[in-house]
JSON list of C-alpha atoms in Angstrom, two decimals:
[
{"chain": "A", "resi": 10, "resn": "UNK", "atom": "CA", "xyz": [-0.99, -25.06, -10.08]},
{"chain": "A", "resi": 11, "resn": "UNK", "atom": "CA", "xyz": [-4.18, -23.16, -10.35]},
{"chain": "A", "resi": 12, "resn": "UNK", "atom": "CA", "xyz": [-5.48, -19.82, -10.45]},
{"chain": "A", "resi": 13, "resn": "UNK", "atom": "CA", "xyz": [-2.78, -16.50, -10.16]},
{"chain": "A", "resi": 14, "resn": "UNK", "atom": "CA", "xyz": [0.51, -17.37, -8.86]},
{"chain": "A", "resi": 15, "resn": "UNK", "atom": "CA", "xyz": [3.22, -14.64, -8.46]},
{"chain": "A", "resi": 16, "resn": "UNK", "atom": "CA", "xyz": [6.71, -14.63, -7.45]},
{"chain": "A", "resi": 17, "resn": "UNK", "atom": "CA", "xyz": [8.89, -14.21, -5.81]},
{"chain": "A", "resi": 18, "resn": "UNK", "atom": "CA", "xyz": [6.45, -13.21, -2.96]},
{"chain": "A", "resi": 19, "resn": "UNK", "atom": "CA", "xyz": [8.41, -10.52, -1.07]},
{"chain": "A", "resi": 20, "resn": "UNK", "atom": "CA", "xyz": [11.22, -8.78, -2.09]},
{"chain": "A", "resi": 21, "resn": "UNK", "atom": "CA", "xyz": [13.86, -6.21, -0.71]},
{"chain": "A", "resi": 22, "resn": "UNK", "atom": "CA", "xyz": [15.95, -4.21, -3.24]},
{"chain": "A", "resi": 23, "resn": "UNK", "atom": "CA", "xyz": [18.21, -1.36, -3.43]},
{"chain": "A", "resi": 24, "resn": "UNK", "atom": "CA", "xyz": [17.60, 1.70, -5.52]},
{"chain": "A", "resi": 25, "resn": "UNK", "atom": "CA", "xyz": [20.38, 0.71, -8.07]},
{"chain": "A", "resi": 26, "resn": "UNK", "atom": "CA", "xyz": [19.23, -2.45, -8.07]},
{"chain": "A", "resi": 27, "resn": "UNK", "atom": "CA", "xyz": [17.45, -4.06, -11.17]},
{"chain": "A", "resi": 28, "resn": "UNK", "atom": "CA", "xyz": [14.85, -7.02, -10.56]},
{"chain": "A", "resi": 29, "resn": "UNK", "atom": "CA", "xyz": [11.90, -8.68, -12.11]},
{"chain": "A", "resi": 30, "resn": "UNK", "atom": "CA", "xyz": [8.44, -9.65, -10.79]},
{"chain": "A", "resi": 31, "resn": "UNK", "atom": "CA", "xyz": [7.00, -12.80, -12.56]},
{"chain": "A", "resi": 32, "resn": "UNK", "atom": "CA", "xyz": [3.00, -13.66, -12.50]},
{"chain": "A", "resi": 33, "resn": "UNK", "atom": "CA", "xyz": [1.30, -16.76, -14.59]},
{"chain": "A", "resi": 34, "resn": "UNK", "atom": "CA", "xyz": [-2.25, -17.33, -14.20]},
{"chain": "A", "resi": 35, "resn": "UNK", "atom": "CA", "xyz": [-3.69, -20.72, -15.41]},
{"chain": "A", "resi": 36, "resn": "UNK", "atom": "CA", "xyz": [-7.01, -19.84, -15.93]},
{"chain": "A", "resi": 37, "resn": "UNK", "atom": "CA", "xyz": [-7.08, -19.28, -19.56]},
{"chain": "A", "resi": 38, "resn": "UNK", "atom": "CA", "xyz": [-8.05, -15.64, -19.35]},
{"chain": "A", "resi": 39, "resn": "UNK", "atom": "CA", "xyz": [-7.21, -13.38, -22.03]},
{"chain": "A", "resi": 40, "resn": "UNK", "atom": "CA", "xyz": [-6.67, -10.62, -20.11]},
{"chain": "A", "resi": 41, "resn": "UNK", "atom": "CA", "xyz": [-4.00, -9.91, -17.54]},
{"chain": "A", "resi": 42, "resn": "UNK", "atom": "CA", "xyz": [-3.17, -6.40, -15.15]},
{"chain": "A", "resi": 43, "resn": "UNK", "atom": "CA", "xyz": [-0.83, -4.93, -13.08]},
{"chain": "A", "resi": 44, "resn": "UNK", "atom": "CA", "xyz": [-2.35, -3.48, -9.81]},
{"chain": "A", "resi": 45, "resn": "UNK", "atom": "CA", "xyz": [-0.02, -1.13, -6.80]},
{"chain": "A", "resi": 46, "resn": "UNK", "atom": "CA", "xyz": [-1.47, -1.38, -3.48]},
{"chain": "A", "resi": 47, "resn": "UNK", "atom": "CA", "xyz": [0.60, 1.17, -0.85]},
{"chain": "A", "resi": 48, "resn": "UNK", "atom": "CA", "xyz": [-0.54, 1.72, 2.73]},
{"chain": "A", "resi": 49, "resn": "UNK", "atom": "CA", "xyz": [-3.96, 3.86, 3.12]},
{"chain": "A", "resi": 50, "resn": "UNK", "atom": "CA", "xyz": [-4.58, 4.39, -1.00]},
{"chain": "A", "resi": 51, "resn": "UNK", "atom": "CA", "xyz": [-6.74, 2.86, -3.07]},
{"chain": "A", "resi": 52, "resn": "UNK", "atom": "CA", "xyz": [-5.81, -0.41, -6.04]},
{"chain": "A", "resi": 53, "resn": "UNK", "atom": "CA", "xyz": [-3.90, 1.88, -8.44]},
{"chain": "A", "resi": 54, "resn": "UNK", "atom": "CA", "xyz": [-4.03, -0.05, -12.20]},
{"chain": "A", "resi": 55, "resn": "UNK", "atom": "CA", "xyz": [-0.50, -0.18, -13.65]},
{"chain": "A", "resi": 56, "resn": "UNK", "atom": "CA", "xyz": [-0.99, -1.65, -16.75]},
{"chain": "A", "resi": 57, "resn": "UNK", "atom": "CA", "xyz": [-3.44, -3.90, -18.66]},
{"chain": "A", "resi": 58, "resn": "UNK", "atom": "CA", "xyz": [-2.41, -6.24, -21.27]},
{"chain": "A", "resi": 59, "resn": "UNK", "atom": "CA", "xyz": [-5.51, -8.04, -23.64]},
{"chain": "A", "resi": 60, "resn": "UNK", "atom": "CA", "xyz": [-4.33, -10.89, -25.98]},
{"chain": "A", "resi": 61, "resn": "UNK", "atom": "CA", "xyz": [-0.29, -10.03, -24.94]},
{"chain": "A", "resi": 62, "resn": "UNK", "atom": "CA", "xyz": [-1.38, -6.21, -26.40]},
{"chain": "A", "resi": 63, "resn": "UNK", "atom": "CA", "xyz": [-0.94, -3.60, -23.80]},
{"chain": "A", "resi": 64, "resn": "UNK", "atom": "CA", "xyz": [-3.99, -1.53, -23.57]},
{"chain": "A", "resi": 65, "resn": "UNK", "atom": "CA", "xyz": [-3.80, 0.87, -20.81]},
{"chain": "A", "resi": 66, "resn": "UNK", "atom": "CA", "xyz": [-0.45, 2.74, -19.11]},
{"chain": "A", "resi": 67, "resn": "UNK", "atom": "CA", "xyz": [-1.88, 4.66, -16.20]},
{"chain": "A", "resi": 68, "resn": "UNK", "atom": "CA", "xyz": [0.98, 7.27, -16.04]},
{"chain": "A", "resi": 69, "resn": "UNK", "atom": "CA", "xyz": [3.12, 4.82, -14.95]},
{"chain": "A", "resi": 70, "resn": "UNK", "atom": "CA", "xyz": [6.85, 6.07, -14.39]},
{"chain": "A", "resi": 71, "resn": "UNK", "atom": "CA", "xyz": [9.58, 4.49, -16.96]},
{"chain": "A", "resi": 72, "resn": "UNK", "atom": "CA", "xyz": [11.63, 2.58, -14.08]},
{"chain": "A", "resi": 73, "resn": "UNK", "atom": "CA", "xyz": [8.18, 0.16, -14.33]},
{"chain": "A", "resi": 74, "resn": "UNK", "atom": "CA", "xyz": [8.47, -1.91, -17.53]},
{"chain": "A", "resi": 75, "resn": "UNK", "atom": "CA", "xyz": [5.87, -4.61, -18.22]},
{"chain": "A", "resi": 76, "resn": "UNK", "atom": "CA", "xyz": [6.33, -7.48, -20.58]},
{"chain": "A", "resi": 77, "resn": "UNK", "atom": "CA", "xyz": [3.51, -9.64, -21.56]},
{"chain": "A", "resi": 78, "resn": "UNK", "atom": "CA", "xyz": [5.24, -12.71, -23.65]},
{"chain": "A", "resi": 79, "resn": "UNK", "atom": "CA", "xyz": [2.06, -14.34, -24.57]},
{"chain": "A", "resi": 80, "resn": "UNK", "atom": "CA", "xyz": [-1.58, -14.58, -22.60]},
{"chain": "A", "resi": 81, "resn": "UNK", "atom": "CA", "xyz": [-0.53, -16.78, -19.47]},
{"chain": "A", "resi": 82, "resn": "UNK", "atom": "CA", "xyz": [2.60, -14.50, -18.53]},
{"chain": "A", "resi": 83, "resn": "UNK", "atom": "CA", "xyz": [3.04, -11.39, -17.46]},
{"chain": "A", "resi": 84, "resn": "UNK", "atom": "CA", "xyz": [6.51, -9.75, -15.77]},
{"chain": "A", "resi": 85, "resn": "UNK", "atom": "CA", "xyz": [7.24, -6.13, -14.28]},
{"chain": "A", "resi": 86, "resn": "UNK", "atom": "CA", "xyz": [10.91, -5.21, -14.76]},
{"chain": "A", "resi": 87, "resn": "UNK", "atom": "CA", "xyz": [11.92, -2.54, -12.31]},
{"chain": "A", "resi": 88, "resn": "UNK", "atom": "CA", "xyz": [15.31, -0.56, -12.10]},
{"chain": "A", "resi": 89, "resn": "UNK", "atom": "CA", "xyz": [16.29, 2.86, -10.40]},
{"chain": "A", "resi": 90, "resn": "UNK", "atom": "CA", "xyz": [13.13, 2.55, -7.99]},
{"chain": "A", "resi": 91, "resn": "UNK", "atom": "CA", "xyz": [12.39, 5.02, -5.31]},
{"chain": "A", "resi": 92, "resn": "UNK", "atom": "CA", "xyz": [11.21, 4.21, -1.91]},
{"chain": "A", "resi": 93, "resn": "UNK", "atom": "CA", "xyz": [8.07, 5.27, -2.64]},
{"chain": "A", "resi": 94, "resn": "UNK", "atom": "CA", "xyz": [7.57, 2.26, -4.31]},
{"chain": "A", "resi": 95, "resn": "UNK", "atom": "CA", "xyz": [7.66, 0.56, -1.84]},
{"chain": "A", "resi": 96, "resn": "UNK", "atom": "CA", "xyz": [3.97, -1.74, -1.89]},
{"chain": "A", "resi": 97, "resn": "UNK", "atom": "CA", "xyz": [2.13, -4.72, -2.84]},
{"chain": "A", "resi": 98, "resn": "UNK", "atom": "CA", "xyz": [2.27, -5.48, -6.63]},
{"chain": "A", "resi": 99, "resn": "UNK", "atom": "CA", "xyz": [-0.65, -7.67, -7.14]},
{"chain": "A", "resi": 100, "resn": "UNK", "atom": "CA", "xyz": [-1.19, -9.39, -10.46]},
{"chain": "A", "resi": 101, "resn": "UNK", "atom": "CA", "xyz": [-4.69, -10.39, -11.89]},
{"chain": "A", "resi": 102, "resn": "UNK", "atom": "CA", "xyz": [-6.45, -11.98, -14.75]},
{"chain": "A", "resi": 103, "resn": "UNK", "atom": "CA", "xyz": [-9.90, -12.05, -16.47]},
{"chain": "A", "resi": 104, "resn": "UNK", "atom": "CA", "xyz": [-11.31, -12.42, -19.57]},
{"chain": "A", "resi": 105, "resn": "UNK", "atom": "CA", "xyz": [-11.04, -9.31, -21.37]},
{"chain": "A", "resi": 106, "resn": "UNK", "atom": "CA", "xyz": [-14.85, -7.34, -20.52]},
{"chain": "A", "resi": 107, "resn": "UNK", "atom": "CA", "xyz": [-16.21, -7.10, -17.28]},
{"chain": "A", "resi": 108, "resn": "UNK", "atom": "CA", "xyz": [-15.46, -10.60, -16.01]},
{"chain": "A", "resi": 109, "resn": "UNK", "atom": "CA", "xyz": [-13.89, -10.56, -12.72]},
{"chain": "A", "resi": 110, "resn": "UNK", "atom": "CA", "xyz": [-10.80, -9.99, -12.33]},
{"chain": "A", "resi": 111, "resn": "UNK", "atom": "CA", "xyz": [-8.72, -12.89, -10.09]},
{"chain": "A", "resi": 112, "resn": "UNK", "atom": "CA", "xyz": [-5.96, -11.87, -8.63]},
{"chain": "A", "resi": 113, "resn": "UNK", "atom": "CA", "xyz": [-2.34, -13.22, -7.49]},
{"chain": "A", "resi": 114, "resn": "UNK", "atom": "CA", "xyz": [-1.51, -13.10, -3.59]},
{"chain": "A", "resi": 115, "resn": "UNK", "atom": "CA", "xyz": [0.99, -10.13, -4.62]},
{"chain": "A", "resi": 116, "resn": "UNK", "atom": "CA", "xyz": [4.81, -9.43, -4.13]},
{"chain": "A", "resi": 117, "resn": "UNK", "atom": "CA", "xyz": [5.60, -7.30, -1.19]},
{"chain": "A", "resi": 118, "resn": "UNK", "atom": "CA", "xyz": [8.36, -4.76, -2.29]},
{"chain": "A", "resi": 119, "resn": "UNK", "atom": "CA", "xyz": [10.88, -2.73, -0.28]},
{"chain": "A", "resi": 120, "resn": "UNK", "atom": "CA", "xyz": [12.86, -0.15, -1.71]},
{"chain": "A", "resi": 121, "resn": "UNK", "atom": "CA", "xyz": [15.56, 0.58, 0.59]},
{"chain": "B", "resi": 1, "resn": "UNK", "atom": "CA", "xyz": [-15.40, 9.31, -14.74]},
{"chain": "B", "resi": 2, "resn": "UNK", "atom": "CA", "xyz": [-16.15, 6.96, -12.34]},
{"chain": "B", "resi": 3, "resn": "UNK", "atom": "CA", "xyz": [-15.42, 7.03, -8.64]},
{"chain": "B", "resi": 4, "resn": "UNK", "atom": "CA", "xyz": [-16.07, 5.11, -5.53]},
{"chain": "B", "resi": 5, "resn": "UNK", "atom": "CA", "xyz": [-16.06, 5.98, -1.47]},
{"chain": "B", "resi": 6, "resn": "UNK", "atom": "CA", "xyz": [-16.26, 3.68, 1.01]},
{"chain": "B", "resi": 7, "resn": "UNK", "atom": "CA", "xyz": [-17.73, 5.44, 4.35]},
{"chain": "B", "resi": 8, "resn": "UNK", "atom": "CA", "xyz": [-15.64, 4.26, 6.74]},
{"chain": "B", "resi": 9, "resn": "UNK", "atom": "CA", "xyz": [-11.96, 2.97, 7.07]},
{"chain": "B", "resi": 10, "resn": "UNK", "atom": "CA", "xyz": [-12.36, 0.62, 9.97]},
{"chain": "B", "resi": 11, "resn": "UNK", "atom": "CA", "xyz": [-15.84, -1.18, 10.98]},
{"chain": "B", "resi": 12, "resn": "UNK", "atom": "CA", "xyz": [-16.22, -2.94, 14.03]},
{"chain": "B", "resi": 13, "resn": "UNK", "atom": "CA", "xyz": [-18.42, -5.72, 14.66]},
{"chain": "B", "resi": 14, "resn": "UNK", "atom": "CA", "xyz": [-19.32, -8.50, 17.57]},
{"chain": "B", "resi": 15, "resn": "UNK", "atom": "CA", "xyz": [-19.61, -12.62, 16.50]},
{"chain": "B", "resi": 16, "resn": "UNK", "atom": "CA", "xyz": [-23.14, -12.79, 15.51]},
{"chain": "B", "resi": 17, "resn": "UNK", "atom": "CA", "xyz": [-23.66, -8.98, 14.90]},
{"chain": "B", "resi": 18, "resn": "UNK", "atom": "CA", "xyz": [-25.61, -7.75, 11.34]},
{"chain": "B", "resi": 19, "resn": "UNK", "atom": "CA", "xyz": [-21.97, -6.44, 9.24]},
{"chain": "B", "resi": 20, "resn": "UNK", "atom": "CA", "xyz": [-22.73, -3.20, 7.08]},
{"chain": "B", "resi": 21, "resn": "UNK", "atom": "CA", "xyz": [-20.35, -2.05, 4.98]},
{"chain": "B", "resi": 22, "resn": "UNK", "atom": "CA", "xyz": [-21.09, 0.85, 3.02]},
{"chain": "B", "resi": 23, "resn": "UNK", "atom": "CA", "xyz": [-20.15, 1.92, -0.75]},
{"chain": "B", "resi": 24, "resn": "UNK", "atom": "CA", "xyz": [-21.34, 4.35, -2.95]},
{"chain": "B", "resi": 25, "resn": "UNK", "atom": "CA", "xyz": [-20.23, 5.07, -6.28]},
{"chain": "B", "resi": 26, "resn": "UNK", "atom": "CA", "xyz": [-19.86, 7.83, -9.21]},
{"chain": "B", "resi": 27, "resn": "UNK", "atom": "CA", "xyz": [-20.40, 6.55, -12.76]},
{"chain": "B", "resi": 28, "resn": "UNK", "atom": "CA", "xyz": [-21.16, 8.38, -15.99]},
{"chain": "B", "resi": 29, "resn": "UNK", "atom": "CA", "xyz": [-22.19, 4.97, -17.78]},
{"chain": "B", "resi": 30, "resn": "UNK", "atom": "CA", "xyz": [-23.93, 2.01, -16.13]},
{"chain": "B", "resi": 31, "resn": "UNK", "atom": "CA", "xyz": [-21.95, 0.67, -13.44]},
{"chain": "B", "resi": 32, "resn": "UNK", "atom": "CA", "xyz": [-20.62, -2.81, -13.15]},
{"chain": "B", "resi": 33, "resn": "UNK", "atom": "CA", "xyz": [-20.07, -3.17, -9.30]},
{"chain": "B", "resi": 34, "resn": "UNK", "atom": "CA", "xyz": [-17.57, -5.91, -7.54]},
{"chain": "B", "resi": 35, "resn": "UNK", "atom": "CA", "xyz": [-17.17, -6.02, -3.62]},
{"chain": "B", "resi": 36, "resn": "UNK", "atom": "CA", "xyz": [-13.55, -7.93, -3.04]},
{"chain": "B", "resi": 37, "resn": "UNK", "atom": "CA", "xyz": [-12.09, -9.36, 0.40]},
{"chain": "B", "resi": 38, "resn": "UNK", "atom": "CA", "xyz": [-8.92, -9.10, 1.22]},
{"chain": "B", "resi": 39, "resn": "UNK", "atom": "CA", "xyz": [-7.17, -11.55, 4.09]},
{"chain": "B", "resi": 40, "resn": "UNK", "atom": "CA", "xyz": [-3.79, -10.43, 5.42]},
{"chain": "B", "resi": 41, "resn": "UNK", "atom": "CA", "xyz": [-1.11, -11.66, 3.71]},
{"chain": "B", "resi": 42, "resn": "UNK", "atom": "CA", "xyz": [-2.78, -12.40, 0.39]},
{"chain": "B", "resi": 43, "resn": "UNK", "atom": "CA", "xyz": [-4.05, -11.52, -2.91]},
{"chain": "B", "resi": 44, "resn": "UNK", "atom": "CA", "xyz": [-8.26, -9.65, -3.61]},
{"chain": "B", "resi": 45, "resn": "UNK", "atom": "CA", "xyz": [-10.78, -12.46, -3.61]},
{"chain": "B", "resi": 46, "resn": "UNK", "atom": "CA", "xyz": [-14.51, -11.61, -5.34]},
{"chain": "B", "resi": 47, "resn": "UNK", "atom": "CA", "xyz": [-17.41, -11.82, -2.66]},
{"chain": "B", "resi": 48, "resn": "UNK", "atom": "CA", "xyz": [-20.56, -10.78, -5.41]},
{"chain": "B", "resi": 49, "resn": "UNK", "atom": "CA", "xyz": [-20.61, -8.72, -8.06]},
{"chain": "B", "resi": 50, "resn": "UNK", "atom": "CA", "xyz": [-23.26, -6.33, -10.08]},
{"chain": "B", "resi": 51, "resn": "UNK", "atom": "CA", "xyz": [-23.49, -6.35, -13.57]},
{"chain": "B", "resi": 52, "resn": "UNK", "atom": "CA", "xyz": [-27.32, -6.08, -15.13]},
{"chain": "B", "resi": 53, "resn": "UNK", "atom": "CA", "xyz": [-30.56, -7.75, -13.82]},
{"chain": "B", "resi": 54, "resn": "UNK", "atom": "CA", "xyz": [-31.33, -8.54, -9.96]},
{"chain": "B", "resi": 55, "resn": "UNK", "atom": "CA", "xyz": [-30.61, -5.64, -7.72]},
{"chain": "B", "resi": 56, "resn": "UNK", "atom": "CA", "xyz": [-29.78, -8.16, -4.87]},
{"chain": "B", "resi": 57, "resn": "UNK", "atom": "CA", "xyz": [-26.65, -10.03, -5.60]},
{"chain": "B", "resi": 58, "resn": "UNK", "atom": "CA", "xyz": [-25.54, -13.01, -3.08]},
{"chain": "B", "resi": 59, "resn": "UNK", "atom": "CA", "xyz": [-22.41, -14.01, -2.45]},
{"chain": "B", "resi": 60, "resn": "UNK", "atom": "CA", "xyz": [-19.67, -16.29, -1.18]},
{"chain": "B", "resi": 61, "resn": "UNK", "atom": "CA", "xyz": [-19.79, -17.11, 2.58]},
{"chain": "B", "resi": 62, "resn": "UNK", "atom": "CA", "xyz": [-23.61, -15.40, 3.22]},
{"chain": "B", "resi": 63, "resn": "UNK", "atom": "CA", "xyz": [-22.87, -11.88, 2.02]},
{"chain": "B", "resi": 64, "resn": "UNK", "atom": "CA", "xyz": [-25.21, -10.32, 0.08]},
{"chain": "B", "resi": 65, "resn": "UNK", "atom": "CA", "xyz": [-25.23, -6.49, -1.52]},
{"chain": "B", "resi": 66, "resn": "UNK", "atom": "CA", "xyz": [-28.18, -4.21, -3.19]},
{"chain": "B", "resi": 67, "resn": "UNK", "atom": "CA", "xyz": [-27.88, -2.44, -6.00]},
{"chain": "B", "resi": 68, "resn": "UNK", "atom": "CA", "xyz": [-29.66, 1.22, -5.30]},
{"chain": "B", "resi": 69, "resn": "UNK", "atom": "CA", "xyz": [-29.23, 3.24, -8.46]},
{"chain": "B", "resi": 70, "resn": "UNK", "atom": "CA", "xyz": [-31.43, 6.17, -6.68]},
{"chain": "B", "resi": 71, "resn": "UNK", "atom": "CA", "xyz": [-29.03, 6.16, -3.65]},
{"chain": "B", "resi": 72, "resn": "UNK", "atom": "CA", "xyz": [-25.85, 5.21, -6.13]},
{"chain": "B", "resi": 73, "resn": "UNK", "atom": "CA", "xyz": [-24.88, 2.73, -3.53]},
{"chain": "B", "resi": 74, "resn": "UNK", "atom": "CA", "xyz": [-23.99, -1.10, -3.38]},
{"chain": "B", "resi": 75, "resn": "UNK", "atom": "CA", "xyz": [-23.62, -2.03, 0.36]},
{"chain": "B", "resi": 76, "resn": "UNK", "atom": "CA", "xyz": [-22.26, -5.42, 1.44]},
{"chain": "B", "resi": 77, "resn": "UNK", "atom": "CA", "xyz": [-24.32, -6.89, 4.23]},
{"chain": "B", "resi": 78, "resn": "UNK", "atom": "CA", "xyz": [-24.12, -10.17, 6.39]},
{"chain": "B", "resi": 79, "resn": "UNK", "atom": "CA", "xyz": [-26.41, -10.86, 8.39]},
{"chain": "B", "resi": 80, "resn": "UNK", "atom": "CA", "xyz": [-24.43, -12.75, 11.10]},
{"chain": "B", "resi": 81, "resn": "UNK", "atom": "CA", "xyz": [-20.68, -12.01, 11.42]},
{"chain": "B", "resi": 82, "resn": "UNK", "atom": "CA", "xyz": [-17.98, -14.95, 12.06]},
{"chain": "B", "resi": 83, "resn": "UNK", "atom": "CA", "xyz": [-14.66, -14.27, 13.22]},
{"chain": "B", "resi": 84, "resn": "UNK", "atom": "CA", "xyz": [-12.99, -15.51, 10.51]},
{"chain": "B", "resi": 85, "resn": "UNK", "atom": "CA", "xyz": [-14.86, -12.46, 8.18]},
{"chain": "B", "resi": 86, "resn": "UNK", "atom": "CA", "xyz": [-12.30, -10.21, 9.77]},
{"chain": "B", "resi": 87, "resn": "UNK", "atom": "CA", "xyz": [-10.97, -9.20, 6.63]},
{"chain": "B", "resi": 88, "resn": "UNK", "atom": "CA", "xyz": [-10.28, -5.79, 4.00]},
{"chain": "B", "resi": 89, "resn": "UNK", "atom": "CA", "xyz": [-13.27, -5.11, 2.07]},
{"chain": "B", "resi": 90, "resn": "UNK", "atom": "CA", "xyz": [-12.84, -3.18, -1.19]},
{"chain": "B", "resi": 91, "resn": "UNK", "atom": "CA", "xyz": [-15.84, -2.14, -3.34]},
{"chain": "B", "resi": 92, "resn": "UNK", "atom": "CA", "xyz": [-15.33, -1.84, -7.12]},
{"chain": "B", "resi": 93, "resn": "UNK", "atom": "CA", "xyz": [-16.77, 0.03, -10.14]},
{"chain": "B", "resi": 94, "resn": "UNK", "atom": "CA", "xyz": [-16.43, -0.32, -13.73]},
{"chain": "B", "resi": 95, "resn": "UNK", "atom": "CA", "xyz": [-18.08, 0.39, -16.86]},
{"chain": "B", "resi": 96, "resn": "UNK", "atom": "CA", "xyz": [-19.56, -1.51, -19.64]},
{"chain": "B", "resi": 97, "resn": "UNK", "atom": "CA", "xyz": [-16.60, -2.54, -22.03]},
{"chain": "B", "resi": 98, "resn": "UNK", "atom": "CA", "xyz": [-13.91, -1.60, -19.71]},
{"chain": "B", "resi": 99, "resn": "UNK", "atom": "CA", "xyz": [-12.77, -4.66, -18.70]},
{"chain": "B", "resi": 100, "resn": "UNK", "atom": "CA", "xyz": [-10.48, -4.90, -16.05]},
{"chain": "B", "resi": 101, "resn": "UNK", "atom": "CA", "xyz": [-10.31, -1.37, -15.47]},
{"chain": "B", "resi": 102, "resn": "UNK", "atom": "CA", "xyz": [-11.42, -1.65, -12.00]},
{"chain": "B", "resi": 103, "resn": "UNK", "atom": "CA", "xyz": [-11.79, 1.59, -9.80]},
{"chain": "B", "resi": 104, "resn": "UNK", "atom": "CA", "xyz": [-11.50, 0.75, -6.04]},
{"chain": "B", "resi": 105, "resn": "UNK", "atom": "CA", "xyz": [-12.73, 2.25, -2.85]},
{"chain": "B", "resi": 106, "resn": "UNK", "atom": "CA", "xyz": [-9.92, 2.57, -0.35]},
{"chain": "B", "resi": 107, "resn": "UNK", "atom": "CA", "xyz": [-11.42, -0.19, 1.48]},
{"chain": "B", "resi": 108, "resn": "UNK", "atom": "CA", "xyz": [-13.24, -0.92, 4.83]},
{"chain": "B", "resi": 109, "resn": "UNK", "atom": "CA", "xyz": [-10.97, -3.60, 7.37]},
{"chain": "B", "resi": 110, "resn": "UNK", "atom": "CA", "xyz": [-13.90, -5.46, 9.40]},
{"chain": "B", "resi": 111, "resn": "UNK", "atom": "CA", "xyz": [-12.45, -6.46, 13.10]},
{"chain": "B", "resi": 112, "resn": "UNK", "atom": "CA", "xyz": [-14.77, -9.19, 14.61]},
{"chain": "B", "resi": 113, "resn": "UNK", "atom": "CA", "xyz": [-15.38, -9.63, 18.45]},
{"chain": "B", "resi": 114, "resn": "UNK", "atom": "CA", "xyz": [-16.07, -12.05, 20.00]}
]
C-alpha cells in the first residue's frame, strides 16, 4: 500500500447510528488533516493533527471526534449526525509546514 | 486572513483548445499557492504549487501557473487541452508556517469537447 488510503469508502448511516472513519497514510508524513467536502462549498479543514498532537479544531461540532493514535493513523468517530453531514470526508497528509498536502480518495457519507 | 475565488464554476473547453482557469487570492502574509485536480470519484491530486522563487511554476501533465503578486492571481494554464483533463480544479492558499492549513477556492470543473 502506498500513499493515503481511507476506508470504508462510502458509507450510509442513520442519525442514531455511531460509526468510525479510518485513514493511514504511508508516506511518513508527520502531519495528518481532516478535510469536509459538501456539494457547491469550498474544502472545509476539520481538524489537523502534527506529531499525533491536534493543532487546529475549526469549530467543528462535538458529534465529530478525531483520534490520532500515533503519526500514520488517523480516525473520525461520528455519532448523533445530522443530514447535513452528509459529504465527502477526505483525509490527507504532509509534512508538517507548507509541504503539500496528499490526500486519501475520501469516504462518501449519507446521513439518512 | 486569507481568501481565495475562483472566477468561474464551470469552464468549457474543445480537445486542443488553450485551458484558463482563473484564481486570485487574499493573503495578509506571503502566499504559498497550490492548484489541485480533482477526478470524479476520488481523492485532491497536486498539479504545481507556489512557494518562493520562479513566478512560473510547471506542473504535472503540461500545466503551468504564474505567480502575479500585482494582480494577486495564480492562473492554471494548458496550452492544449486533452479529454482526459476533464476534471475539478481547486486553487489553494496558505501562509508561511501554516502547514496544512489549506484555504480552497470552490473550484472550477473543466468539461472537454471533442
Amino acid at each position: 500500500e502506498t500513499g493515503v488510503t481511507q476506508t470504508p469508502r462510502h458509507l450510509v448511516m442513520g442519525m442514531t447510528n455511531k460509526k468510525s472513519l479510518k485513514c493511514e497514510q504511508h508516506l511518513g508524513h508527520n502531519a495528518m488533516y481532516w478535510y469536509k467536502q459538501s456539494a457547491k462549498k469550498p474544502l472545509e479543514l476539520m481538524f489537523v493533527y502534527n506529531f499525533k498532537e491536534q493543532t487546529e479544531n475549526n469549530s467543528v461540532p462535538s458529534r465529530f471526534s478525531p483520534e490520532c493514535p500515533n503519526s500514520s493513523h488517523l480516525f473520525l468517530h461520528l455519532h448523533t449526525l445530522q443530514p447535513e453531514d452528509s459529504a465527502l470526508y477526505l483525509c490527507a497528509s504532509s509534512q508538517f509546514g507548507n509541504s503539500p498536502l496528499h490526500f486519501g480518495n475520501g469516504t462518501r457519507l449519507t446521513v439518512t | 486572513a486569507q481568501s481565495v475565488t475562483q472566477l468561474g464554476s464551470h469552464v468549457s473547453v474543445s480537445e486542443g483548445a488553450l485551458v484558463l482557469l482563473r484564481c486570485n487570492y487574499s493573503s495578509s502574509v506571503p502566499p504559498y499557492l497550490f492548484w489541485y485536480v480533482q477526478y470524479p470519484n476520488q481523492g485532491l491530486q497536486l498539479l504545481l504549487k507556489y512557494t518562493t522563487g520562479a513566478t512560473l511554476v510547471k506542473g504535472i501533465n503540461g500545466f503551468e501557473a504564474e505567480f502575479k503578486k500585482s494582480e494577486t492571481s495564480f492562473h492554471l494554464t494548458k496550452p492544449s487541452a486533452h479529454m482526459s483533463d476533464a476534471a475539478e480544479y481547486f486553487c489553494a492558499v496558505s501562509g508561511s508556517n501554516q502547514g496544512g492549513k489549506l484555504i480552497f477556492g470552490q473550484g472550477t470543473e473543466l468539461s472537454v469537447k471533442p
